[in-house]
Structure formats: structure tokens, C-alpha cells
Coordinates of C-alpha atoms in Angstrom, one line a residue:
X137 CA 130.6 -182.1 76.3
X138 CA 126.9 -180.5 76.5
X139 CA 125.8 -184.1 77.0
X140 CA 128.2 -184.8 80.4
X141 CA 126.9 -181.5 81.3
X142 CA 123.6 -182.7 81.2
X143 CA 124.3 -185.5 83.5
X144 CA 126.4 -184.5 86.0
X145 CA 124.9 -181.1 86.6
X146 CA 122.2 -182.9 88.8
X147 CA 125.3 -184.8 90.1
X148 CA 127.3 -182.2 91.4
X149 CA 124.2 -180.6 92.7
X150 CA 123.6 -183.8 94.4
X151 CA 127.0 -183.5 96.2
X152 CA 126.1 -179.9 97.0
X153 CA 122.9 -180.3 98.5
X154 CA 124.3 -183.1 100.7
X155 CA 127.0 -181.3 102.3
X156 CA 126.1 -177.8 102.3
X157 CA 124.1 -177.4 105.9
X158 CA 121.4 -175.2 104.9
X159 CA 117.6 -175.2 106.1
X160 CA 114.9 -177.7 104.9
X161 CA 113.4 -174.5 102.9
X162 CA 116.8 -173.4 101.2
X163 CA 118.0 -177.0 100.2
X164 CA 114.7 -177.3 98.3
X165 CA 115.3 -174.3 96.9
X166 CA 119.1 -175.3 95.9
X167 CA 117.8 -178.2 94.7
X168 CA 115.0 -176.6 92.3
X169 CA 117.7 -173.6 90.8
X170 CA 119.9 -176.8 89.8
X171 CA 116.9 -178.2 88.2
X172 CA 115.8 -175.0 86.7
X173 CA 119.4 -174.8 85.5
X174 CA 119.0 -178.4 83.6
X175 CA 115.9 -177.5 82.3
X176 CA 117.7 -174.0 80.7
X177 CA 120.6 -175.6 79.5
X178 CA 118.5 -178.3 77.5
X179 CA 116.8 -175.7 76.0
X180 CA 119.8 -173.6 75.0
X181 CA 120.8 -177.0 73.2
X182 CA 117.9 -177.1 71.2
X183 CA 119.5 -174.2 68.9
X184 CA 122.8 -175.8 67.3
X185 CA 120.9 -179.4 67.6
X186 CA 120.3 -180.9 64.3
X187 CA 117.5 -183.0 63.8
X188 CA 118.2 -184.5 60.4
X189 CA 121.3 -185.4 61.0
X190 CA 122.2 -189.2 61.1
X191 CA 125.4 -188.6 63.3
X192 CA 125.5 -188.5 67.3
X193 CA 125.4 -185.3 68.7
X194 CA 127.1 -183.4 71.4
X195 CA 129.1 -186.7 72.3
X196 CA 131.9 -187.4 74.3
X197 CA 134.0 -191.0 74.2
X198 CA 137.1 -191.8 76.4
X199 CA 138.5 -194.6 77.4
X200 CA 137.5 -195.9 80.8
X201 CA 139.1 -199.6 80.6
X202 CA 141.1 -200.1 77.3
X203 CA 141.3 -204.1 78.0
X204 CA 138.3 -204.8 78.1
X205 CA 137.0 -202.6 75.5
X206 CA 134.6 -199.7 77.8
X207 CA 134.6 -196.6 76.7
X208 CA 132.9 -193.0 78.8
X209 CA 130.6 -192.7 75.6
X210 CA 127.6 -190.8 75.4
X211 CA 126.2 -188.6 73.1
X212 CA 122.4 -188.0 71.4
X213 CA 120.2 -188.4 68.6
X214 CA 117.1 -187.1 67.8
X215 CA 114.5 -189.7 69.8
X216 CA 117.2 -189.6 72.9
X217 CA 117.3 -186.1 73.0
X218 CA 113.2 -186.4 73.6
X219 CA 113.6 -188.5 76.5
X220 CA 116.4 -186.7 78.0
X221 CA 114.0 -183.3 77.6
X222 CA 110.9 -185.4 79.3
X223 CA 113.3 -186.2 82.5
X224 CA 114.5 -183.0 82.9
X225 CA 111.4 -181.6 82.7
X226 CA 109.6 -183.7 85.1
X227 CA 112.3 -184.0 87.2
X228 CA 112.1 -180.4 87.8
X229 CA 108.5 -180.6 88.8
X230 CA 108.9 -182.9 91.0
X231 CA 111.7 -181.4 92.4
X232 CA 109.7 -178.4 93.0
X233 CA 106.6 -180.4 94.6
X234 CA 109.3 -181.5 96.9
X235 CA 110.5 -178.3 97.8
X236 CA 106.5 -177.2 97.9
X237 CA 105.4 -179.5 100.5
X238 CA 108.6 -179.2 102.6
X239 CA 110.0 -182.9 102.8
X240 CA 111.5 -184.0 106.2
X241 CA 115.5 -184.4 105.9
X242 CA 115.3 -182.2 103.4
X243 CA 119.1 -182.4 102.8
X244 CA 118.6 -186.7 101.9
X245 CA 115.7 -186.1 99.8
X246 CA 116.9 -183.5 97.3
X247 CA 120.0 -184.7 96.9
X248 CA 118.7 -188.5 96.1
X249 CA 116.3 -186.9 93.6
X250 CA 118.7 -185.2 92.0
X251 CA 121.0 -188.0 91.7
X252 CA 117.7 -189.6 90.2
X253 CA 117.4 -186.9 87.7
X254 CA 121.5 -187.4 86.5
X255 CA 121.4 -191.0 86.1
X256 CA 118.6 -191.0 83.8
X257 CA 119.8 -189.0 81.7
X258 CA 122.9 -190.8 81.4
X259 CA 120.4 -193.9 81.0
X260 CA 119.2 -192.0 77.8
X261 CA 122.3 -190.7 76.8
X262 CA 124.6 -194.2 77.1
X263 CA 126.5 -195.4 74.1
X264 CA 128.3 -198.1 75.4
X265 CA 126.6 -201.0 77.2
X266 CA 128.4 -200.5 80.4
X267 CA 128.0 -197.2 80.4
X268 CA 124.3 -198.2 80.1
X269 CA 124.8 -200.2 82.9
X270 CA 126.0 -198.6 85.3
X271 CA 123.4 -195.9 85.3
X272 CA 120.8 -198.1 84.7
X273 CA 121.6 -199.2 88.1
X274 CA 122.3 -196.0 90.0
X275 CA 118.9 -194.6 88.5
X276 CA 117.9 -198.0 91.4
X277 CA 119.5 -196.7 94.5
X278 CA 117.9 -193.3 94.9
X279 CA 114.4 -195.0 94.0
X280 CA 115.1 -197.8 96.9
X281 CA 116.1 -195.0 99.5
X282 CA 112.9 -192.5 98.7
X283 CA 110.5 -195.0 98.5
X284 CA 111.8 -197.1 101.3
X285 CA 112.2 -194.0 103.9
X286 CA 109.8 -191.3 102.8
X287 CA 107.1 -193.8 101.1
X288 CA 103.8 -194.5 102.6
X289 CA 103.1 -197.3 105.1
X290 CA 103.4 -199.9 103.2
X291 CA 106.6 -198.9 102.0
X292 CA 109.1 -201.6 103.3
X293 CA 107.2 -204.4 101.0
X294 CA 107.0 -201.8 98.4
X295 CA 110.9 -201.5 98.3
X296 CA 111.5 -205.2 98.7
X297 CA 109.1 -205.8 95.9
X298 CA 110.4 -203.4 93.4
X299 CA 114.2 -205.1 94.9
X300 CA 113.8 -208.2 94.0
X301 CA 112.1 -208.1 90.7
X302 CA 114.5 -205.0 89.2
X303 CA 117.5 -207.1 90.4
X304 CA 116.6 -210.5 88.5
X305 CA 115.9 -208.7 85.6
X306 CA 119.5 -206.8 86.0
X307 CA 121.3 -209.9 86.9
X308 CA 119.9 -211.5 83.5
X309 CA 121.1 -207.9 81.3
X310 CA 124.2 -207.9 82.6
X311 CA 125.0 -211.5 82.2
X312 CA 123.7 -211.1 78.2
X313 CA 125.8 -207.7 78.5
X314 CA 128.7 -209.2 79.1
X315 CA 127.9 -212.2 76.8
X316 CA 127.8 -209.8 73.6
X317 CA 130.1 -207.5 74.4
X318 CA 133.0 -210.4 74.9
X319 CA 131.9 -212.2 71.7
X320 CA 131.8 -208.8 70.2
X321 CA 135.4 -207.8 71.6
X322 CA 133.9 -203.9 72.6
X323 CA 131.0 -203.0 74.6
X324 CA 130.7 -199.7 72.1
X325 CA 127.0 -199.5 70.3
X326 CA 128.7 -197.8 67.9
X327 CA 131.3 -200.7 67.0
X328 CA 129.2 -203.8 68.1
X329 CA 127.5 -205.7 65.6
X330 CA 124.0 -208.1 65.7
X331 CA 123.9 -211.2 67.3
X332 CA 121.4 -214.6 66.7
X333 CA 122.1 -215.8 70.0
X334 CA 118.4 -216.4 71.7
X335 CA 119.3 -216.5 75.5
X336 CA 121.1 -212.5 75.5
X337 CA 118.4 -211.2 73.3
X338 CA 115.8 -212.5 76.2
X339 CA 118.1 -211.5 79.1
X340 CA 117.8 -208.0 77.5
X341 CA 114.4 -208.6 77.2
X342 CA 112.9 -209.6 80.4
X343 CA 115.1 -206.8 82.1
X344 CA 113.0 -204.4 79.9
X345 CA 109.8 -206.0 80.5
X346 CA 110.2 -205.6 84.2
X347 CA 111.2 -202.1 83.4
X348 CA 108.1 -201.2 82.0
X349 CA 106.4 -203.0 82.9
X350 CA 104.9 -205.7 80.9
X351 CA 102.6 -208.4 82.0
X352 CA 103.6 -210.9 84.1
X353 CA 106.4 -208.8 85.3
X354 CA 104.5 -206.3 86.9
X355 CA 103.9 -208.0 90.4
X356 CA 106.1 -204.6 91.3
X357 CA 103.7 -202.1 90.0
X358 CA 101.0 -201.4 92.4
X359 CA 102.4 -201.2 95.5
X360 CA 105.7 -198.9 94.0
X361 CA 104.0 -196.2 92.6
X362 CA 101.2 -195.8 95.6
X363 CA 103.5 -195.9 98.6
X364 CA 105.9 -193.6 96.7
X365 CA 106.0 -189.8 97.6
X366 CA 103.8 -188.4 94.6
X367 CA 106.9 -186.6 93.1
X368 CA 109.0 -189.7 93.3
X369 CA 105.3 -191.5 91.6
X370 CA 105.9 -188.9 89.0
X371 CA 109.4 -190.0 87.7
X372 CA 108.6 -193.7 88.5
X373 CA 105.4 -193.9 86.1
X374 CA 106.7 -190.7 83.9
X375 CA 110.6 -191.5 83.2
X376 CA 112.0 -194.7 85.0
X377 CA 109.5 -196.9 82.6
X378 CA 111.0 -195.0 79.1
X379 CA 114.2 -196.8 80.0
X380 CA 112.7 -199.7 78.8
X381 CA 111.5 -197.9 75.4
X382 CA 115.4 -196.7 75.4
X383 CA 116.7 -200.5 75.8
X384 CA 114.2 -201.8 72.6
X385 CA 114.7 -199.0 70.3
X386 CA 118.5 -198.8 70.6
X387 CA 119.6 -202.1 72.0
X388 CA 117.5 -204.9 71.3
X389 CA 116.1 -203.2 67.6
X390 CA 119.0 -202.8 65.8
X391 CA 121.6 -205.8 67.5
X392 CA 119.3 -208.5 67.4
X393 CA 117.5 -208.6 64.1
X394 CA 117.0 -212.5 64.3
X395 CA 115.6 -213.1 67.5
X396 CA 113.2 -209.8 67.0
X397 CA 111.9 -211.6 63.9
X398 CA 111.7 -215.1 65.6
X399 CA 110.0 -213.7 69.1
X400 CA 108.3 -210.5 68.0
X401 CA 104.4 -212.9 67.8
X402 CA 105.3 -213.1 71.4
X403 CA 106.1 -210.1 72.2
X404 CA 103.3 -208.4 70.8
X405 CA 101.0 -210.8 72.1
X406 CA 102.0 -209.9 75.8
X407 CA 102.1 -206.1 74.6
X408 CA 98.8 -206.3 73.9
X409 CA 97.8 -208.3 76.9
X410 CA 99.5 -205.8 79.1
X411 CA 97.2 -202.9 77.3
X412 CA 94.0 -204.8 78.2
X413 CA 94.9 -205.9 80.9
X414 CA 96.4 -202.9 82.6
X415 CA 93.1 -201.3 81.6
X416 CA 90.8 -203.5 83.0
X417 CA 92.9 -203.3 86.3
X418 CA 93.0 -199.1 86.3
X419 CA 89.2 -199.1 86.1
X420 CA 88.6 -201.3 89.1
X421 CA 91.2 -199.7 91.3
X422 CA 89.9 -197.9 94.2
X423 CA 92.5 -194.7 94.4
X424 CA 93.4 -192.1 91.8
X425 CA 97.2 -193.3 91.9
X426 CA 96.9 -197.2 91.6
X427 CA 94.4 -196.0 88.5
X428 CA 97.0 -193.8 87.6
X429 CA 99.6 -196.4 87.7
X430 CA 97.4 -199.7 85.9
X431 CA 96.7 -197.4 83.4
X432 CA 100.4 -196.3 83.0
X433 CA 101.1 -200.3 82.6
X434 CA 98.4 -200.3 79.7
X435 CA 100.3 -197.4 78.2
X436 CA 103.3 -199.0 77.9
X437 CA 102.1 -201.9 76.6
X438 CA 100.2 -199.8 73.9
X439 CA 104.0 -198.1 73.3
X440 CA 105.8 -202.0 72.9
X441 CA 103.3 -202.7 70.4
X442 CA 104.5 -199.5 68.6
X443 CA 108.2 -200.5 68.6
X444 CA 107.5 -203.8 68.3
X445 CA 105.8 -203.4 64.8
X446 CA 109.5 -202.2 63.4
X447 CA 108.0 -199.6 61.1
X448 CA 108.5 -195.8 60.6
X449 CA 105.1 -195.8 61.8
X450 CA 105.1 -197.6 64.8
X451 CA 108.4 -196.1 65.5
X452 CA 107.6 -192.9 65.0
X453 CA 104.3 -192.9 67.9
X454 CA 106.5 -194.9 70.2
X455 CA 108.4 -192.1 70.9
X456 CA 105.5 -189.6 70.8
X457 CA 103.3 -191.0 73.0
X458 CA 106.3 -192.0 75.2
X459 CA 106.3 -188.2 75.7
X460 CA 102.7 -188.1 75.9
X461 CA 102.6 -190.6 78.5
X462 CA 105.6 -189.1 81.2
X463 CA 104.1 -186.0 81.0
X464 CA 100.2 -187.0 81.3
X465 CA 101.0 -189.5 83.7
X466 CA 103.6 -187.4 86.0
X467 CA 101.0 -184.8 86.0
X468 CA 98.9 -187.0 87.5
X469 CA 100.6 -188.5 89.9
X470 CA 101.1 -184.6 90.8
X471 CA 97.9 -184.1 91.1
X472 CA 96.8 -186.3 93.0
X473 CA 99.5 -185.7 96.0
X474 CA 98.0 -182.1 96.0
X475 CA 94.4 -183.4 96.2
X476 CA 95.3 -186.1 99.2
X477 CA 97.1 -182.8 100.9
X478 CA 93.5 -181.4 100.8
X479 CA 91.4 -184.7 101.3
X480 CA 93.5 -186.6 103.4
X481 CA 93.1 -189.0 101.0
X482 CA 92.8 -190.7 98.0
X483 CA 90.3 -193.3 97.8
X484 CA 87.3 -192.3 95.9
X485 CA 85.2 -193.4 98.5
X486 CA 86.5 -190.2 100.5
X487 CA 85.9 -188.2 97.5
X488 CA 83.7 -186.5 95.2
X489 CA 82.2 -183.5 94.0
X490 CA 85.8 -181.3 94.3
X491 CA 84.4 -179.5 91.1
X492 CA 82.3 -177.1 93.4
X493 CA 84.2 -174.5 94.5
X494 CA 87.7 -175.5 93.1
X495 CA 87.5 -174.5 89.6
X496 CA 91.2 -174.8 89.0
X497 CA 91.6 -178.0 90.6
X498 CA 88.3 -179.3 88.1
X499 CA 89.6 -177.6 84.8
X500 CA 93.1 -179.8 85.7
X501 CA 91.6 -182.9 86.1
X502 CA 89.6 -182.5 83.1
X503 CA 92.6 -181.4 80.8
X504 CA 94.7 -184.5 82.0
X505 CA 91.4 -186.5 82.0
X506 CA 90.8 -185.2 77.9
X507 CA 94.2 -186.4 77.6
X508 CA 94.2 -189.5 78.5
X509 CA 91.1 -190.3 76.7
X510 CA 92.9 -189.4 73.5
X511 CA 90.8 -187.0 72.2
X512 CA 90.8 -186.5 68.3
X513 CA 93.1 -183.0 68.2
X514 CA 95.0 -184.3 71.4
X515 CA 98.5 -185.4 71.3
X516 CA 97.6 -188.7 72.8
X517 CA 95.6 -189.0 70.2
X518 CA 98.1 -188.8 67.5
X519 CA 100.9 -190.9 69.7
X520 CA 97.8 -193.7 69.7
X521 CA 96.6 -193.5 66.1
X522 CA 100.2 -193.8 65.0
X523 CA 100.8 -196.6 66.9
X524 CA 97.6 -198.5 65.8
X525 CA 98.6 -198.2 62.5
X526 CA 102.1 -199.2 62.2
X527 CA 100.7 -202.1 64.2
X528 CA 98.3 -203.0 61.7
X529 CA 100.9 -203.7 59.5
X530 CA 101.9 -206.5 61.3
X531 CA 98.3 -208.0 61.4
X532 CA 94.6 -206.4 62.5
X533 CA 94.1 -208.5 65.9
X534 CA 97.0 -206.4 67.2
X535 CA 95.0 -202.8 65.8
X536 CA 91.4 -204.6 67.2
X537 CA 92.8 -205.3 70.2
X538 CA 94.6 -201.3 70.8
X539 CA 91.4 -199.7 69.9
X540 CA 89.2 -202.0 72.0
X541 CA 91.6 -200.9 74.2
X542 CA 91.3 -197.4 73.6
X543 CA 87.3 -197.5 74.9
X544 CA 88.6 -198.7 78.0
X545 CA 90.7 -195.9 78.6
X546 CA 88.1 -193.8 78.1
X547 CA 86.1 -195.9 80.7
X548 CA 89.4 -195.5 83.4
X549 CA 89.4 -192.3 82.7
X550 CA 85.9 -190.7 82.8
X551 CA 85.8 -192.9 86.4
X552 CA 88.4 -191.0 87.8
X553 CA 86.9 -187.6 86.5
X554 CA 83.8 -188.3 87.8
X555 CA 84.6 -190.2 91.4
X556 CA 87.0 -186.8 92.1
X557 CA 84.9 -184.2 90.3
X558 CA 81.2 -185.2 90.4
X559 CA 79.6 -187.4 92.3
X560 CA 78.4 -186.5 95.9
X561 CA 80.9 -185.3 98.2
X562 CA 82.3 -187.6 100.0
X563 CA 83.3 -187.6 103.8
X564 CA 86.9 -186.5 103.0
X565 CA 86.3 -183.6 101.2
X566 CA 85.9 -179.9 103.4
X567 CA 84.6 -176.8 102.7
X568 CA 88.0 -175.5 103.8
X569 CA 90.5 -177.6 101.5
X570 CA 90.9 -174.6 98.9
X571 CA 91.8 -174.8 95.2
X572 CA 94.9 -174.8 93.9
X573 CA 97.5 -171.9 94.3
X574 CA 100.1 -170.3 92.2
X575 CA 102.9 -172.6 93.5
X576 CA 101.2 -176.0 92.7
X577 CA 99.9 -174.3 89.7
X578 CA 103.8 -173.2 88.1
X579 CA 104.2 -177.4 88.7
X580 CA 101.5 -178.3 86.4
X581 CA 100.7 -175.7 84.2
X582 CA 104.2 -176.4 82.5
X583 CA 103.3 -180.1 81.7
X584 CA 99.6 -179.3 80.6
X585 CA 101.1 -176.1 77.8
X586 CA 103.9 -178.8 76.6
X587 CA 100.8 -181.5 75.7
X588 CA 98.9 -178.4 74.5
X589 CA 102.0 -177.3 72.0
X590 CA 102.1 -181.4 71.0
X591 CA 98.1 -181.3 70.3
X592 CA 98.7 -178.6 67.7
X593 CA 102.2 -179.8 66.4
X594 CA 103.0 -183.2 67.2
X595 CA 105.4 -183.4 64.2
X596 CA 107.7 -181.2 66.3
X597 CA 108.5 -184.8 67.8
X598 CA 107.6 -187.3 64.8
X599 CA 109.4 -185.8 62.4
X600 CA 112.6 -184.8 64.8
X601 CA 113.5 -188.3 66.5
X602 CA 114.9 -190.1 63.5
X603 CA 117.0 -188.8 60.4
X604 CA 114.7 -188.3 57.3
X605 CA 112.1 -189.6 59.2
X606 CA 113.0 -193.3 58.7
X607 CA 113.1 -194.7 61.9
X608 CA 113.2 -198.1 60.9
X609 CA 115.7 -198.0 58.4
X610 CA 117.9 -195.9 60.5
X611 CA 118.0 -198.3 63.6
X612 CA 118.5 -200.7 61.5
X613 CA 121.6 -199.2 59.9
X614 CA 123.0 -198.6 63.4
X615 CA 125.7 -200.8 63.0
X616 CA 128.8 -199.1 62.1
X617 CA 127.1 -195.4 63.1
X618 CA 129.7 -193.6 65.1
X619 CA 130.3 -190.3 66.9
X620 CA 131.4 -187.5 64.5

């Protein structure tokens, strides 16, 4: 029940905020009490959830279409109930950057975030494949609407883009969804078994790869998460891309042994790729968001290669630095939409030396900057190391080839530091534009104390997203696990 809660809270607030004629300043405020609301009641959860338990928890399952085998299931286990945390949490920040910086049809806006917000958590929280499904694709619409109407001005291309390549790649997962789950006679993760079959382990696949995005299916990437609003940036970069971690941990893992064994050299070879490549492109992009975004393609290829290695390990810092990653990169994204409101802009050409005078703004950047370097003691840190080492397992090239791509980051990363913080002030930048205020600062001091707590215990995730802490041999065994 707590899980239906979860989604359709947003939902209903959705509907609420959509026909309730209130001001531009109380729907944002509508909207961010429902959020707040989210946010409290998956806390309160956290209390009677238990971690080591190998059963789904808080579920619900009822029978939407008996004939053909769907069934209203969701429920969570311990890596889920991560992701599900990380949406609600950035989906409230964004929701209250929203309602900080006043968006124009105010009563549109909040209510397509919100809707956001509920579908991907049902994304997170789906155990059936059409259940999956269908929020997989309502988690689309909003995105198309705010990026399409309150995006920037390249918008209309940006929305076509990210159309066209999100629909091929859910054209080919539902055509292998319905392929397995007729062969299979349910659509149930619970009750479906593994399948050998090549062509719907790749139509899964590529739909997850555009997700992420991996290279070459990243031609969306760019122009999606710059035109964006920053908030929307936020769940784009932060949340949207972990359905993809959600789809190979708990669909293509466990259902597809065979082709996992038979393409994973493949797959780890255009993981990798992706992290060098994403890497290369953040520290030649011109803008703190399309660094911000390359780098969040580099990231998820860096994660891939983690769940891609099949081990406890590798497992184990997928999901960590998953977290890592949506809340480093939504903070971000966050930022910098508060530093074009005082710049204008956000080419560093524009910028530089916002340190002087602004030392709130400069401690920020430099926390999220440490961050993302993956600072030994840093969360990041321990999501990466993780990761490198499961890899390892499956041959050195892949480790080489994440730490090489580790020094980039650092490279990405000090550039941005210094082109905002440092170097001369550029022509944007006024004496006037002050430094941050309380209400930008209860947006990002949130996401900066949850990365802090991680730093210090990042076994409060590791050791709390699989049963016994044997991810591997639990996804594997996923056959035949069902709802208590």
C-alpha cells in the first residue's frame, strides 16, 4: 500500500494543482507541500523497512487484465527503495526551484513536474513489465511538454530530438516486452523466467542505452539537458537516466543470463567508450550545463561498467554511485540556473572570478566540484573505487581505462571550478549579482549534507540494496522471488 502511496501522491497532487485556480505563488507552494509530503512519508518508511530481507516490500498486486496475464504489481527491495528516495528527493528541489524563480503558467508547470515525480517512481517501483511500461512512458510526456514549452530557444529541436530517439528505443522494449511476456504466458517479474532469445534481450537493451545514455545513442543529450529549465535539467541528468540502471539490474540481469554472457565484451566496451568519451566532450564544452551534462553521460557509462561486471562488487557501486551521481549532478544543474539568474548566462566566456564577494556561491561549487573529482573520503569516491574493482574482475583494460578516466574528470571538473570561480571576471558577471540566499540555499544544502552523510557512511547504501549483501547472487535467483 505505502508503495501506491508513493506514486500516486504526486498524482493526485498533479490533478490538484491543475484544477484548483490559485496564484502562480500558491500553486508552487501546493506543489512543494505535496513534495515535502513525499519526501516525509519515504522517510517514515525507512522505520518498518527491512534491509536484509530477500522478500518485496510494501507491495501491492491486483489483477488489471487476467487474459493476458498483467497484474497492478509493485512493491520494493532494498536497491529500488534507493532510487525511489533519490527521485523524491530531487524532485522536491526542483520542485522548489520552480516555485523559487516563479515559473509562468504556473498551474501547467507544477502539475507536469509532479506527474514527473509519480511516474518515476512507479518506474522504480514496477513489477510487472507492463506496469513498467506504462510509466516508463508517462515519465516521457511531462519531459516533452516542459522542455518543449518552458525550455530555452532551442527548445523545439531539443524536444524533437529527445522524441524521436526515446520513441525508437520504446518501440523496440515494447516489441521484446510483449515477445517475452507471451512466450512466458505472464508479464509478472516475479513469475517470468530467463530467456536465450538475442533479438528481446537487445530491444531491452538499446531502449536502456538511449536511456542513459550510452554512446552512440546519445545524439539526444546535449541539446535536452541545456534547453531544459534547470530544475527539469535536474531530474533529466539526476533521475530519468537511473531508469536505465533500474531496466539492467532487474530486467535484463536476472532474465537473460545467456545473452548477458554472449554480449557483455560489447557492452563493456561501449561502457567504457562512453566514460571517455563523455569526458573528453565535458571538458571541451563551453557552458557549465553541457559540461554538466557530457560528464553525466561519462558517469553512466562508469555505472554500466559496474553492473555489467555481474559481481557483488560492481553491483554493489552501481547503485552507490547512481546515488552519488543524481544528487551531484542535480545539484549542479541547480546551480547553475541560479548562477545564469545572476550572470545572464552561462558560457564561461561571460564568467569568472564569482569567488570574490560570493562566498557561498564559491564554497558550493567547490563542494560539488570535490565531488565530482572523487576525492579519497568522498562518496564518489567509494561509488568509483567499487566499481573499478568489480570491473577488474572481468579484465584490467576495463579498470585502465575507468581510472584513466577518472584524471579526466578531475580535468572537467577543476575547468569548471576555475572558469566560474577564478579566472578574471568576465563581462557577465556584476558587482550587483549577490550570493546566494536562504531559499536557494534550503534547495542545495539538502543534497550537499546527503553526499556528506554518504562520504562518512557509504555502507548505509552498499550494504542495504541487496539481501546479505550478495547482489549478484540475489538477482540472479530472482526467478521464482515473489511478493510476501
Amino acid at each position: 500500500m505505502l508503495t501506491t502511496l508513493l506514486i500516486f501522491v504526486p498524482l493526485a497532487g498533479a490533478i490538484l494543482v491543475w484544477i484548483l485556480p490559485l496564484s502562480r505563488e500558491s500553486t508552487g507552494g501546493v506543489a512543494l507541500l505535496v513534495a515535502l509530503a513525499e519526501v516525509g512519508l519515504w522517510l517514515g518508511s525507512a522505520r518498518n523497512f527491512d534491509f536484509a530481507s530477500d522478500a518485496q516490500q510494501y507491495s501491492a498486486n491486483r489483477e488489471w487484465f487476467e487474459e493476458l496475464g498483467i497484474s497492478y504489481a509493485v512493491g520494493l527491495y532494498g536497491f529500488q527503495y534507493w532510487l525511489v528516495g533519490l527521485t523524491i528527493v530531487v524532485g522536491a528541489c526542483a520542485v522548489g526551484y520552480g516555485a523559487w524563480v516563479g515559473r509562468e503558467r504556473a498551474r501547467a508547470y507544477f502539475g507536469l513536474l509532479l506527474f514527473l515525480i509519480g511516474a518515476l517512481v512507479g518506474v522504480f517501483a514496477a513489477q510487472d513489465l507492463i506496469v513498467f511500461y506504462v510509466f516508463f512512458e508517462a515519465m516521457l510526456i511531462p519531459i516533452y511538454v516542459l522542455v518543449g514549452v518552458w525550455g530555452g530557444p532551442q527548445r523545439i529541436k531539443a524536444t524533437i530530438t529527445f522524441v524521436l530517439y526515446t520513441m525508437a528505443g520504446s518501440l523496440l522494449m515494447l516489441a521484446s516486452i510483449i515477445a517475452f511476456g507471451i512466450s512466458q504466458g505472464t508479464f509478472l517479474l516475479s513469475d517470468i523466467g530467463t530467456s536465450s532469445n538475442d533479438w528481446v534481450f537487445l530491444g531491452f537493451l538499446a531502449a536502456f542505452a538511449v536511456k542513459a545514455p550510452l554512446l552512440p545513442f546519445h545524439g539526444w543529450l546535449r541539446l535536452a539537458y541545456v534547453e531544459a529549465p534547470p530544475e527539469v535539467g535536474a531530474i533529466l541528468s539526476g533521475v530519468v537516466s537511473k531508469a536505465a540502471v533500474f531496466g539492467l539490474v532487474w530486467i535484463v540481469l536476472p532474465h537473460f543470463p545467456g545473452p548477458v554472457d554472449d554480449f557483455r565484451t560489447l557492452v563493456l566496451v561501449l561502457a567504457a567508450a562512453t566514460l571517455v568519451y563523455g569526458s573528453v566532450l565535458a571538458f571541451r564544452q563551453p557552458d557549465i550545463r553541457g559540461v554538466v551534462a557530457y560528464s553525466s553521460m561519462a558517469q553512466m557509462g562508469l555505472i554500466v561498467l559496474g553492473i555489467f561486471a555481474v559481481n557483488d562488487l560492481g553491483l554493489d557501486g552501481a547503485v552507490l554511485h547512481s546515488v552519488n551521481h543524481g544528487l551531484v549532478s542535480a545539484g549542479f544543474f541547480l546551480l547553475a540556473g541560479m548562477i545564469e539568474t545572476r550572470a545572464g548566462t552561462g558560457l564561461f566566456s561571460g564568467l569568472g572570478g564569482m569567488a570574490k564577494g560570493r562566498p557561498i556561491l564559491a564554497t558550493l561549487v567547490l563542494t560539488l566540484g570535490m565531488f565530482t573529482l572523487a576525492v579519497p573520503g568522498s562518496t564518489n569516491f567509494a561509488g568509483e573505487f567499487a566499481i573499478l574493482a568489480g570491473v577488474f574482475d572481468r579484465g584490467w583494460g576495463y579498470a585502465a581505462v575507468g581510472a584513466a578516466a577518472i584524471v579526466l574528470a578531475a580535468l572537467y571538473a577543476l575547468r569548471l571550478i576555475s572558469a566560474i570561480l577564478h579566472e578574471r571576471r568576465g563581462t557577465a558577471v556584476r558587482d550587483d549579482a549577490g550570493d546566494l540566499v536562504g531559499g536557494e540555499l534550503m534547495l542545495l544544502v539538502p543534497l550537499v549534507a546527503i553526499l556528506a552523510v554518504l562520504s562518512a557512511w557509504p555502507a548505509g547504501i552498499t550494504e542495504r540494496s541487496f539481501p546479505a549483501d550478495e547482489p549478484a547472487t540475489f538477482i540472479g535467483s530472482q526467478e521464482g522471488l515473489g511478493a510476501p
